[in-house]
């Protein structure tokens, strides 16, 4: 669980998480935006199905993999959230068509 | 964002202090220079988001953080090209850089390349470290810098090292809450660090470090001599189990557990390029082998900053300038005498910045129990391989980490060994009763970051390459 500091300022960005409307700040990465919106798990592993969430936030661990605008296996911590972006949590392996 | 030229005299990879300083100096001295960076804004991790952080109160992140702005300004005025959002997945011995930007790949040739890939947090494998809610302390610091986000609920910090205490201090400054700090610094480290105390006392870090430690200890409960850690929870972390010394196991509620026991060089790109590397016993990690200018065993490739051994942010910028001066010399712009003369002030500043490093390395050297985890602990997060599986493989005759790949797929997931390599090396060395120097490290190959077939297909092709495929 994370919360925004009361005086953190910035432009609001509207996007969706698994089809639900969500809001972020313009400098947020997708991974930070998920965390700011209380998303606890962003994927299930392909090996055992265990839940995972962002661990390193700097492009190293690959635990923040999500589907962004229909493209799977994106490192959420390396992509900046954009207005209208569609972010989906991932279950297992990347799907064949995206 | 500048459009890239077809080729450059110098390409610098990574926009932290080393990369910013190297690119600035080289461009000021007339080299056509490009700075390629995976992030969207300059600063690296230490000065992450320094140009755009939503945390506007300067006393929260501290004056050392805001020094990063002093590097970004001159860089912007230097004339160097800047390509943020560029993932470099290959550097060849012929000095061609494979990179991806906005979903398209390209190959960029350069006459000299400086790798400034910095540091990553040393993997901290404990039972339950893969649970959501467990993160690196560095990750929490990035969330604070980039997004003004702080952990809420029951927050536990655990581990050792300067960054752990800095994060705690920044959290308190920001008004965030920390329940407990579980300090895993081994007691005997103090005795071993004492001979290095003199140099540390003459460094600029003592007064600042002590003030920070005292401020944190005044406000947060610190439990010292912690010898075991475990994260537990159903679907996410709910509690932390720890042991103090030989004492009984204790349980603490935790919504967030932030782990840290130091940083190590991010060596994947250098390793895949074929740069020779050596085991650093003091810092307990593999480091690329470089000379006093950062030059590697691969002609035309240098490394500046923490990527060539941990020295900290201030040292990194001086190492960047030294590497840039050497690049100017190698490319025929500066003769040797001029290079050496111009380097003198940077070398002096580097010596000063590195003073006291042995003390920090020794004091914060992580305990063996946290480097060589127990059987049940997951070592490879990607392929979910445990320490026991690695030990069993050693019993079958596996002598080094490259064989664990074929036996266990350990190190073959998307992170390409970044989160398991150091641990696998330590576990194998321990099981065999030899030094990690003898065990070696993963032999990494490009692409060092996953790229899609579509990106590869977007690489420009020459007429004869197309013809070669079409007529067969």
Coordinates of C-alpha atoms in Angstrom, one line a residue:
Chain A
X1 CA 0.0 0.0 0.0
X2 CA 1.3 3.4 -1.0
X3 CA -0.1 6.8 -0.8
X4 CA 0.6 10.1 -2.6
X5 CA 2.2 12.9 -0.5
X6 CA -0.4 15.6 0.1
X7 CA 1.7 18.3 -1.6
X8 CA 2.8 16.1 -4.6
X9 CA 1.8 18.3 -7.6
X10 CA 1.4 17.5 -11.2
X11 CA -1.0 17.1 -14.2
X12 CA -3.7 14.5 -13.8
X13 CA -3.8 11.7 -16.4
X14 CA -6.8 9.5 -17.0
X15 CA -6.3 5.9 -18.0
X16 CA -7.8 2.4 -17.4
X17 CA -6.7 -0.6 -15.4
X18 CA -8.4 -3.8 -16.5
X19 CA -11.2 -1.7 -18.0
X20 CA -11.7 0.4 -14.8
X21 CA -11.2 4.2 -14.9
X22 CA -8.1 5.3 -13.0
X23 CA -6.1 8.5 -12.5
X24 CA -2.3 9.1 -12.2
X25 CA 0.1 12.0 -12.2
X26 CA 1.8 12.8 -15.6
X27 CA 5.3 11.8 -14.4
X28 CA 4.2 8.4 -13.2
X29 CA 5.4 5.2 -14.8
X30 CA 2.7 2.6 -15.5
X31 CA 4.0 0.6 -12.5
X32 CA 3.9 3.7 -10.2
X33 CA 0.4 4.5 -11.5
X34 CA -0.8 0.9 -10.6
X35 CA 0.7 1.2 -7.2
X36 CA -0.9 4.7 -6.7
X37 CA -4.3 3.1 -7.5
X38 CA -4.0 0.4 -5.0
X39 CA -3.3 -2.5 -7.4
X40 CA -1.7 -5.1 -5.3
X41 CA -0.7 -7.6 -8.0
X42 CA 0.2 -6.9 -11.6
X43 CA 0.8 -10.4 -12.9
X44 CA 0.8 -14.1 -12.2
X45 CA 4.0 -15.9 -13.1
X46 CA 4.0 -18.4 -16.0
X47 CA 5.8 -21.0 -13.9
X48 CA 3.6 -21.4 -10.8
X49 CA 0.9 -18.8 -11.2
X50 CA 2.2 -16.9 -8.1
X51 CA 1.2 -13.3 -7.8
X52 CA 3.8 -10.6 -8.4
X53 CA 4.1 -6.9 -8.0
X54 CA 6.8 -4.3 -9.0
X55 CA 10.0 -5.1 -7.1
X56 CA 12.8 -2.9 -8.4
X57 CA 11.1 0.0 -10.3
X58 CA 14.2 0.4 -12.5
X59 CA 13.9 -2.0 -15.3
X60 CA 15.9 -4.8 -13.7
X61 CA 13.5 -7.4 -12.2
X62 CA 10.7 -7.8 -14.8
X63 CA 8.1 -8.4 -12.1
X64 CA 6.0 -5.4 -13.3
X65 CA 5.2 -7.0 -16.7
X66 CA 1.8 -5.8 -17.9
X67 CA -0.2 -5.5 -21.1
X68 CA -0.3 -1.9 -22.4
X69 CA -2.6 -1.0 -25.2
X70 CA -2.9 -4.6 -26.3
X71 CA 0.9 -5.2 -26.3
X72 CA 1.9 -7.8 -23.7
X73 CA 5.0 -8.2 -21.5
X74 CA 5.7 -4.5 -21.2
X75 CA 7.9 -3.4 -18.3
X76 CA 5.5 -1.1 -16.5
X77 CA 8.3 0.8 -14.7
X78 CA 9.9 1.9 -18.0
X79 CA 6.7 3.2 -19.7
X80 CA 5.3 6.5 -18.8
X81 CA 1.5 6.5 -18.3
X82 CA -0.4 8.4 -21.0
X83 CA -4.0 9.7 -21.3
X84 CA -6.3 7.0 -22.5
X85 CA -3.8 4.2 -22.0
X86 CA -5.3 0.8 -21.4
X87 CA -3.3 -1.2 -18.9
X88 CA -4.2 -4.8 -18.2
X89 CA -2.7 -7.1 -15.5
X90 CA -1.2 -10.3 -16.9
X91 CA -2.0 -13.9 -16.2
X92 CA 0.8 -16.3 -16.9
X93 CA 2.7 -16.2 -20.2
X94 CA 2.4 -13.5 -22.8
X95 CA -0.6 -14.3 -25.1
X96 CA 0.2 -15.3 -28.6
X97 CA -1.5 -12.5 -30.4
X98 CA -0.4 -9.6 -28.2
Chain B
X1 CA 14.5 14.7 -27.9
X2 CA 17.0 15.0 -30.6
X3 CA 17.0 13.0 -33.9
X4 CA 19.9 10.7 -34.0
X5 CA 22.8 11.2 -36.5
X6 CA 23.8 8.1 -38.5
X7 CA 27.0 7.8 -36.5
X8 CA 28.9 9.4 -33.5
X9 CA 32.4 9.9 -32.3
X10 CA 31.2 9.0 -28.8
X11 CA 28.2 7.2 -27.5
X12 CA 27.5 7.2 -23.8
X13 CA 25.0 4.7 -22.4
X14 CA 23.2 5.7 -19.2
X15 CA 22.3 9.2 -18.0
X16 CA 23.3 9.0 -14.4
X17 CA 26.1 11.1 -12.9
X18 CA 28.9 9.3 -14.8
X19 CA 27.1 9.4 -18.2
X20 CA 26.0 13.0 -17.9
X21 CA 29.5 14.2 -16.9
X22 CA 31.2 12.2 -19.6
X23 CA 28.8 13.3 -22.4
X24 CA 29.0 16.9 -21.3
X25 CA 32.8 17.1 -21.3
X26 CA 33.2 15.2 -24.6
X27 CA 30.7 17.4 -26.4
X28 CA 32.2 20.6 -24.9
X29 CA 35.5 19.5 -26.4
X30 CA 34.1 19.0 -29.8
X31 CA 33.3 15.3 -30.1
X32 CA 29.9 14.4 -31.8
X33 CA 28.3 12.8 -28.8
X34 CA 25.1 11.0 -28.0
X35 CA 23.7 10.1 -24.6
X36 CA 21.4 7.0 -24.8
X37 CA 19.2 6.3 -21.8
X38 CA 16.5 3.8 -20.9
X39 CA 14.7 6.3 -18.7
X40 CA 12.6 9.2 -19.9
X41 CA 14.5 11.9 -18.0
X42 CA 18.1 12.5 -17.1
X43 CA 19.6 11.7 -13.6
X44 CA 20.0 7.9 -13.5
X45 CA 18.7 6.3 -10.3
X46 CA 20.5 8.5 -7.8
X47 CA 19.2 11.7 -9.3
X48 CA 16.1 10.1 -10.7
X49 CA 13.4 12.7 -11.9
X50 CA 15.6 15.6 -10.7
X51 CA 14.2 17.8 -13.4
X52 CA 10.6 17.0 -12.8
X53 CA 10.0 15.4 -9.4
X54 CA 6.6 16.3 -7.8
X55 CA 8.4 16.5 -4.4
X56 CA 9.0 20.2 -4.6
X57 CA 10.1 20.7 -0.9
X58 CA 13.9 20.5 -1.3
X59 CA 14.5 19.4 2.3
X60 CA 12.7 16.0 1.7
X61 CA 15.1 14.5 -0.8
X62 CA 18.1 16.5 0.6
X63 CA 20.8 18.7 -1.0
X64 CA 22.9 15.7 -2.3
X65 CA 19.9 14.8 -4.5
X66 CA 19.5 18.3 -5.9
X67 CA 23.2 18.3 -6.9
X68 CA 22.0 16.3 -9.9
X69 CA 20.5 19.4 -11.4
X70 CA 24.1 20.9 -11.6
X71 CA 24.9 18.0 -14.0
X72 CA 21.8 18.2 -16.1
X73 CA 22.1 22.0 -16.9
X74 CA 25.6 21.9 -18.4
X75 CA 24.7 18.7 -20.3
X76 CA 21.7 20.4 -21.9
X77 CA 24.0 23.3 -23.0
X78 CA 26.9 21.0 -24.2
X79 CA 25.6 20.2 -27.7
X80 CA 25.4 16.5 -27.0
X81 CA 22.5 14.7 -28.5
X82 CA 20.1 13.1 -26.0
X83 CA 18.0 10.0 -26.6
X84 CA 15.8 9.1 -23.6
X85 CA 13.6 6.1 -23.8
X86 CA 16.3 4.2 -25.6
X87 CA 16.9 0.6 -24.6
X88 CA 20.4 -0.6 -25.6
X89 CA 20.4 -4.3 -26.1
X90 CA 23.8 -4.9 -27.6
X91 CA 27.3 -3.4 -27.9
X92 CA 29.5 -5.2 -30.4
X93 CA 33.3 -5.4 -30.4
X94 CA 33.1 -3.5 -33.7
X95 CA 31.4 -0.7 -31.7
X96 CA 27.9 -1.0 -33.2
X97 CA 25.2 -0.3 -30.7
X98 CA 21.9 -2.2 -31.0
X99 CA 19.1 -0.1 -29.5
X100 CA 15.3 0.2 -29.5
X101 CA 13.3 3.4 -29.3
X102 CA 9.5 3.7 -29.5
X103 CA 9.1 0.1 -30.7
X104 CA 11.7 0.3 -33.5
X105 CA 15.2 -1.1 -33.4
X106 CA 18.3 0.3 -35.1
X107 CA 22.1 -0.1 -35.1
X108 CA 24.1 2.9 -34.3
X109 CA 27.9 2.9 -34.9
X110 CA 30.3 4.9 -32.8
X111 CA 34.1 5.4 -32.7
X112 CA 34.2 5.1 -28.9
X113 CA 31.6 3.9 -26.3
X114 CA 31.4 4.7 -22.6
X115 CA 29.1 2.4 -20.6
X116 CA 27.6 4.2 -17.7
X117 CA 25.1 1.6 -16.7
X118 CA 25.4 2.3 -12.9
X119 CA 24.4 0.0 -10.1
X120 CA 21.5 -2.2 -9.1
X121 CA 20.4 -3.3 -5.7
X122 CA 22.2 -6.4 -4.5
X123 CA 19.6 -9.2 -4.6
X124 CA 18.3 -9.9 -1.1
X125 CA 16.9 -13.4 -1.2
X126 CA 14.8 -14.3 1.9
X127 CA 11.8 -16.6 2.1
X128 CA 8.8 -14.7 0.8
X129 CA 10.7 -12.0 -1.1
X130 CA 8.6 -12.6 -4.2
X131 CA 5.4 -11.7 -2.4
X132 CA 3.7 -8.5 -3.5
X133 CA 4.4 -5.8 -1.0
X134 CA 8.1 -6.7 -0.7
X135 CA 10.3 -4.4 -2.6
X136 CA 13.8 -3.0 -2.8
X137 CA 14.4 0.1 -0.7
X138 CA 15.7 1.6 -3.9
X139 CA 12.4 0.9 -5.5
X140 CA 10.6 2.8 -2.8
X141 CA 13.0 5.7 -3.2
X142 CA 12.3 5.8 -7.0
X143 CA 8.5 5.9 -6.2
X144 CA 9.2 8.8 -3.9
X145 CA 11.4 10.7 -6.3
X146 CA 9.3 10.2 -9.5
X147 CA 5.8 10.1 -8.1
X148 CA 5.7 11.4 -4.5
X149 CA 4.5 8.0 -3.4
X150 CA 5.3 6.6 0.1
X151 CA 4.4 3.3 1.7
X152 CA 1.5 3.5 4.1
X153 CA 0.1 1.1 6.8
X154 CA 2.7 -1.0 8.6
X155 CA 6.1 -0.3 7.0
X156 CA 9.2 -2.3 7.8
X157 CA 12.7 -1.6 6.5
X158 CA 15.2 -4.4 6.7
X159 CA 18.8 -4.8 5.8
X160 CA 22.0 -2.7 5.9
X161 CA 23.8 0.0 3.9
X162 CA 23.7 3.7 3.4
X163 CA 20.7 3.7 1.1
X164 CA 18.5 2.0 3.7
X165 CA 19.2 4.9 6.2
X166 CA 18.9 7.6 3.5
X167 CA 15.5 6.3 2.5
X168 CA 14.4 6.2 6.2
X169 CA 15.6 9.8 6.6
X170 CA 13.8 10.9 3.4
X171 CA 10.6 9.1 4.5
X172 CA 10.7 10.9 7.9
X173 CA 11.3 14.2 6.2
X174 CA 8.3 13.6 3.9
X175 CA 6.1 12.8 6.9
X176 CA 5.8 9.2 6.1
X177 CA 5.7 6.5 8.8
X178 CA 8.1 3.7 9.4
X179 CA 7.2 1.1 12.1
X180 CA 10.6 -0.6 12.5
X181 CA 14.0 -0.8 11.0
X182 CA 15.5 -4.3 11.2
X183 CA 19.2 -3.8 11.0
X184 CA 21.1 -6.8 9.7
X185 CA 24.6 -5.2 9.9
X186 CA 26.7 -8.1 11.4
X187 CA 28.3 -7.1 14.7
X188 CA 31.7 -8.2 13.7
X189 CA 31.7 -5.8 10.8
X190 CA 32.3 -2.9 13.2
X191 CA 35.5 -4.5 14.4
X192 CA 36.7 -5.2 10.9
X193 CA 35.8 -1.7 9.7
X194 CA 37.7 0.1 12.5
X195 CA 41.1 0.0 10.7
X196 CA 39.5 2.0 7.9
X197 CA 37.9 4.6 10.3
X198 CA 40.8 7.1 9.9
X199 CA 40.3 7.6 6.2
X200 CA 36.5 7.7 6.6
X201 CA 36.9 10.3 9.4
X202 CA 38.7 12.5 6.9
X203 CA 36.0 12.1 4.2
X204 CA 33.1 14.5 3.7
X205 CA 30.6 11.8 4.7
X206 CA 31.1 11.5 8.5
X207 CA 29.3 14.6 9.8
X208 CA 26.5 14.2 7.3
X209 CA 26.1 10.4 7.9
X210 CA 26.1 10.7 11.6
X211 CA 23.5 13.4 11.6
X212 CA 21.3 11.3 9.4
X213 CA 21.7 8.2 11.5
X214 CA 21.0 10.0 14.7
X215 CA 17.9 11.7 13.3
X216 CA 16.5 8.3 12.1
X217 CA 17.3 6.5 15.4
X218 CA 15.6 9.3 17.4
X219 CA 12.4 8.8 15.5
X220 CA 12.2 5.1 14.5
X221 CA 12.6 1.9 16.5
X222 CA 15.7 0.2 15.3
X223 CA 16.2 -3.5 16.1
X224 CA 19.9 -4.4 15.6
X225 CA 21.8 -7.6 15.0
X226 CA 19.0 -9.2 13.0
X227 CA 20.2 -12.6 11.8
X228 CA 17.2 -14.0 9.9
X229 CA 14.3 -12.6 8.0
X230 CA 11.2 -14.1 6.4
X231 CA 8.2 -12.5 4.7
X232 CA 4.8 -14.2 5.0
X233 CA 1.4 -13.6 3.7
X234 CA -1.5 -14.9 1.7
X235 CA -1.2 -13.4 -1.8
X236 CA 0.8 -10.5 -0.4
X237 CA 3.1 -9.8 2.5
X238 CA 1.3 -9.5 5.9
X239 CA 4.0 -10.1 8.4
X240 CA 7.8 -10.2 8.8
X241 CA 9.5 -12.9 10.9
X242 CA 12.9 -12.0 12.3
X243 CA 15.5 -13.2 14.8
X244 CA 17.8 -11.0 16.8
X245 CA 21.1 -12.7 17.4
X246 CA 20.4 -16.3 18.6
X247 CA 17.0 -15.2 20.0
X248 CA 13.6 -16.6 19.3
X249 CA 11.7 -15.8 16.1
X250 CA 9.6 -12.7 16.4
X251 CA 6.7 -11.6 14.2
X252 CA 5.8 -8.0 13.1
X253 CA 2.8 -7.0 11.0
X254 CA 3.8 -5.5 7.6
X255 CA 1.9 -4.2 4.7
X256 CA 5.2 -3.2 3.0
X257 CA 8.6 -4.7 3.6
X258 CA 11.5 -2.7 2.0
X259 CA 14.7 -4.7 1.7
X260 CA 18.2 -3.5 1.1
X261 CA 21.8 -4.7 1.5
X262 CA 23.9 -2.6 -0.7
X263 CA 24.3 -2.0 -4.4
X264 CA 26.5 -3.8 -7.0
X265 CA 27.6 -2.9 -10.5
X266 CA 25.0 -3.5 -13.3
X267 CA 27.4 -5.6 -15.5
X268 CA 25.0 -7.2 -18.0
X269 CA 25.9 -5.0 -21.0
X270 CA 29.7 -5.1 -20.3
X271 CA 29.6 -8.8 -19.8
X272 CA 27.7 -9.4 -23.0
X273 CA 30.1 -7.2 -24.9
X274 CA 32.9 -9.5 -23.8
X275 CA 34.6 -7.1 -21.3
X276 CA 36.9 -9.1 -18.9
X277 CA 35.7 -9.0 -15.3
X278 CA 37.0 -9.9 -11.9
X279 CA 35.6 -10.9 -8.5
X280 CA 35.9 -8.0 -6.0
X281 CA 36.2 -9.6 -2.6
X282 CA 35.7 -6.3 -0.6
X283 CA 32.4 -5.5 -2.4
X284 CA 31.5 -9.1 -2.9
X285 CA 30.5 -8.8 -6.6
X286 CA 31.8 -9.3 -10.1
X287 CA 33.1 -6.1 -11.7
X288 CA 34.4 -5.4 -15.2
X289 CA 38.2 -5.0 -15.2
X290 CA 39.2 -1.4 -16.1
X291 CA 42.3 0.8 -16.0
X292 CA 42.5 4.2 -14.3
X293 CA 40.6 5.7 -17.2
X294 CA 37.8 3.2 -17.2
X295 CA 39.1 1.4 -20.3
X296 CA 38.0 -2.3 -20.6
X297 CA 39.6 -5.2 -22.3
X298 CA 37.6 -4.4 -25.4
X299 CA 39.2 -1.8 -27.6
X300 CA 37.1 1.3 -27.8
X301 CA 34.8 0.4 -24.8
X302 CA 35.2 2.2 -21.4
X303 CA 33.1 2.0 -18.3
X304 CA 32.5 5.0 -16.0
X305 CA 30.8 5.2 -12.6
X306 CA 29.4 2.5 -10.4
X307 CA 29.1 0.0 -13.4
X308 CA 32.9 -0.4 -13.0
X309 CA 32.8 -0.9 -9.2
X310 CA 30.8 0.9 -6.5
X311 CA 32.2 4.3 -5.7
X312 CA 29.1 6.4 -5.2
X313 CA 27.5 9.3 -7.1
X314 CA 30.2 12.0 -6.6
X315 CA 33.0 9.6 -7.7
X316 CA 30.9 8.6 -10.7
X317 CA 30.9 12.0 -12.2
X318 CA 34.6 12.4 -11.9
X319 CA 35.1 8.9 -13.4
X320 CA 32.8 10.0 -16.2
X321 CA 35.1 13.0 -17.0
X322 CA 38.2 10.9 -16.8
X323 CA 36.7 8.3 -19.3
X324 CA 35.7 11.2 -21.6
X325 CA 39.2 12.7 -21.5
X326 CA 40.7 9.3 -22.4
X327 CA 38.2 8.9 -25.3
X328 CA 39.3 12.3 -26.6
X329 CA 42.9 11.0 -26.4
X330 CA 42.1 7.7 -28.1
X331 CA 40.2 9.5 -30.9
X332 CA 43.2 11.8 -31.6
X333 CA 41.8 15.0 -30.2
X334 CA 44.1 15.3 -27.2
X335 CA 47.7 14.2 -26.9
X336 CA 48.7 12.1 -23.9
X337 CA 50.3 15.0 -22.0
X338 CA 47.2 17.2 -22.4
X339 CA 44.9 14.4 -21.4
X340 CA 47.0 13.8 -18.2
X341 CA 47.2 17.5 -17.4
X342 CA 43.5 18.1 -17.9
X343 CA 42.7 15.0 -15.9
X344 CA 44.6 16.1 -12.8
X345 CA 41.9 18.1 -11.1
X346 CA 39.3 15.3 -11.8
X347 CA 41.7 12.7 -10.4
X348 CA 42.2 14.7 -7.3
X349 CA 38.4 15.2 -6.9
X350 CA 37.9 11.4 -7.4
X351 CA 40.4 10.5 -4.7
X352 CA 38.6 12.8 -2.3
X353 CA 35.2 11.4 -3.3
X354 CA 36.4 7.8 -2.8
X355 CA 38.0 8.5 0.6
X356 CA 36.3 6.3 3.3
X357 CA 34.9 3.8 0.8
X358 CA 36.8 0.9 2.5
X359 CA 35.1 1.7 5.7
X360 CA 31.6 1.7 4.2
X361 CA 32.3 -1.5 2.2
X362 CA 33.5 -3.3 5.3
X363 CA 30.9 -2.0 7.7
X364 CA 28.0 -2.7 5.4
X365 CA 29.2 -6.0 3.9
X366 CA 26.1 -8.2 4.0
X367 CA 26.1 -11.3 6.3
X368 CA 26.7 -14.7 4.8
X369 CA 23.2 -15.9 5.8
X370 CA 21.6 -13.3 3.6
X371 CA 24.0 -13.9 0.7
X372 CA 23.8 -17.7 0.8
X373 CA 20.1 -18.3 1.5
X374 CA 18.5 -21.4 3.1
X375 CA 17.1 -24.2 0.9
X376 CA 13.5 -23.1 0.7
X377 CA 14.3 -19.6 -0.5
X378 CA 13.7 -18.7 -4.2
X379 CA 17.0 -17.7 -5.8
X380 CA 15.8 -17.1 -9.4
X381 CA 12.6 -15.1 -9.3
X382 CA 11.9 -15.5 -13.0
X383 CA 12.1 -19.3 -13.2
X384 CA 11.2 -19.8 -9.5
X385 CA 14.3 -21.9 -8.7
X386 CA 15.2 -22.4 -5.0
X387 CA 18.6 -22.5 -3.3
X388 CA 18.1 -26.2 -2.6
X389 CA 17.7 -26.9 -6.4
X390 CA 21.0 -25.1 -7.0
X391 CA 22.7 -27.1 -4.2
X392 CA 21.3 -30.4 -5.6
X393 CA 22.7 -29.4 -9.0
X394 CA 26.1 -28.9 -7.4
X395 CA 25.9 -32.4 -6.0
X396 CA 25.4 -33.7 -9.5
X397 CA 28.6 -32.0 -10.6
X398 CA 27.5 -28.5 -11.6
X399 CA 30.6 -26.3 -11.0
X400 CA 29.4 -22.9 -12.1
X401 CA 26.4 -20.7 -12.9
X402 CA 26.4 -21.4 -16.7
X403 CA 25.6 -25.0 -16.0
X404 CA 22.7 -24.2 -13.7
X405 CA 21.1 -22.6 -16.8
X406 CA 20.9 -25.9 -18.6
X407 CA 20.1 -28.0 -15.4
X408 CA 17.5 -25.6 -13.9
X409 CA 16.7 -22.7 -16.4
X410 CA 18.1 -20.6 -13.5
X411 CA 19.1 -17.3 -14.9
X412 CA 17.3 -17.8 -18.2
X413 CA 14.2 -15.8 -17.5
X414 CA 13.5 -12.2 -18.7
X415 CA 15.8 -10.5 -16.1
X416 CA 18.7 -12.5 -17.6
X417 CA 20.3 -13.2 -14.2
X418 CA 20.3 -9.7 -12.8
X419 CA 18.2 -10.8 -9.7
X420 CA 19.8 -14.3 -9.3
X421 CA 23.3 -14.2 -10.6
X422 CA 25.1 -12.9 -7.5
X423 CA 23.2 -15.4 -5.3
X424 CA 23.7 -18.4 -7.6
X425 CA 27.5 -17.6 -7.6
X426 CA 27.5 -17.4 -3.7
X427 CA 25.5 -20.6 -3.3
X428 CA 27.6 -22.6 -5.7
X429 CA 30.9 -21.2 -4.1
X430 CA 29.6 -22.1 -0.6
X431 CA 28.5 -25.6 -1.6
X432 CA 31.8 -26.3 -3.4
X433 CA 33.9 -24.6 -0.6
X434 CA 35.7 -22.4 -3.1
X435 CA 35.8 -18.6 -3.8
X436 CA 33.3 -17.0 -6.1
X437 CA 36.3 -16.0 -8.2
X438 CA 36.7 -19.7 -9.1
X439 CA 33.0 -20.2 -9.7
X440 CA 32.7 -17.4 -12.3
X441 CA 29.5 -15.6 -13.5
X442 CA 26.9 -16.1 -16.2
X443 CA 28.2 -15.7 -19.7
X444 CA 25.7 -13.2 -21.0
X445 CA 24.8 -12.7 -24.6
X446 CA 23.0 -10.0 -26.5
X447 CA 20.2 -8.9 -26.6
X448 CA 20.7 -8.0 -22.9
X449 CA 17.1 -6.8 -22.8
X450 CA 14.2 -8.7 -24.5
X451 CA 13.2 -7.3 -27.8
X452 CA 10.4 -8.4 -30.1
X453 CA 10.7 -10.0 -33.5
X454 CA 8.8 -6.9 -34.8
X455 CA 11.6 -4.7 -33.5
X456 CA 14.3 -6.9 -35.0
X457 CA 12.4 -6.9 -38.3
X458 CA 12.4 -3.1 -38.3
X459 CA 16.2 -3.0 -38.5
X460 CA 17.2 -1.3 -41.7
X461 CA 18.5 -3.9 -44.3
X462 CA 21.0 -3.3 -47.1
X463 CA 20.1 -4.3 -50.7
X464 CA 22.5 -7.2 -50.7
X465 CA 21.1 -8.5 -47.4
X466 CA 17.6 -8.5 -48.9
X467 CA 18.9 -10.1 -52.1
X468 CA 20.6 -12.8 -50.2
X469 CA 17.3 -13.9 -48.7
X470 CA 15.1 -13.3 -51.7
X471 CA 17.1 -15.5 -54.1
X472 CA 17.3 -18.6 -52.0

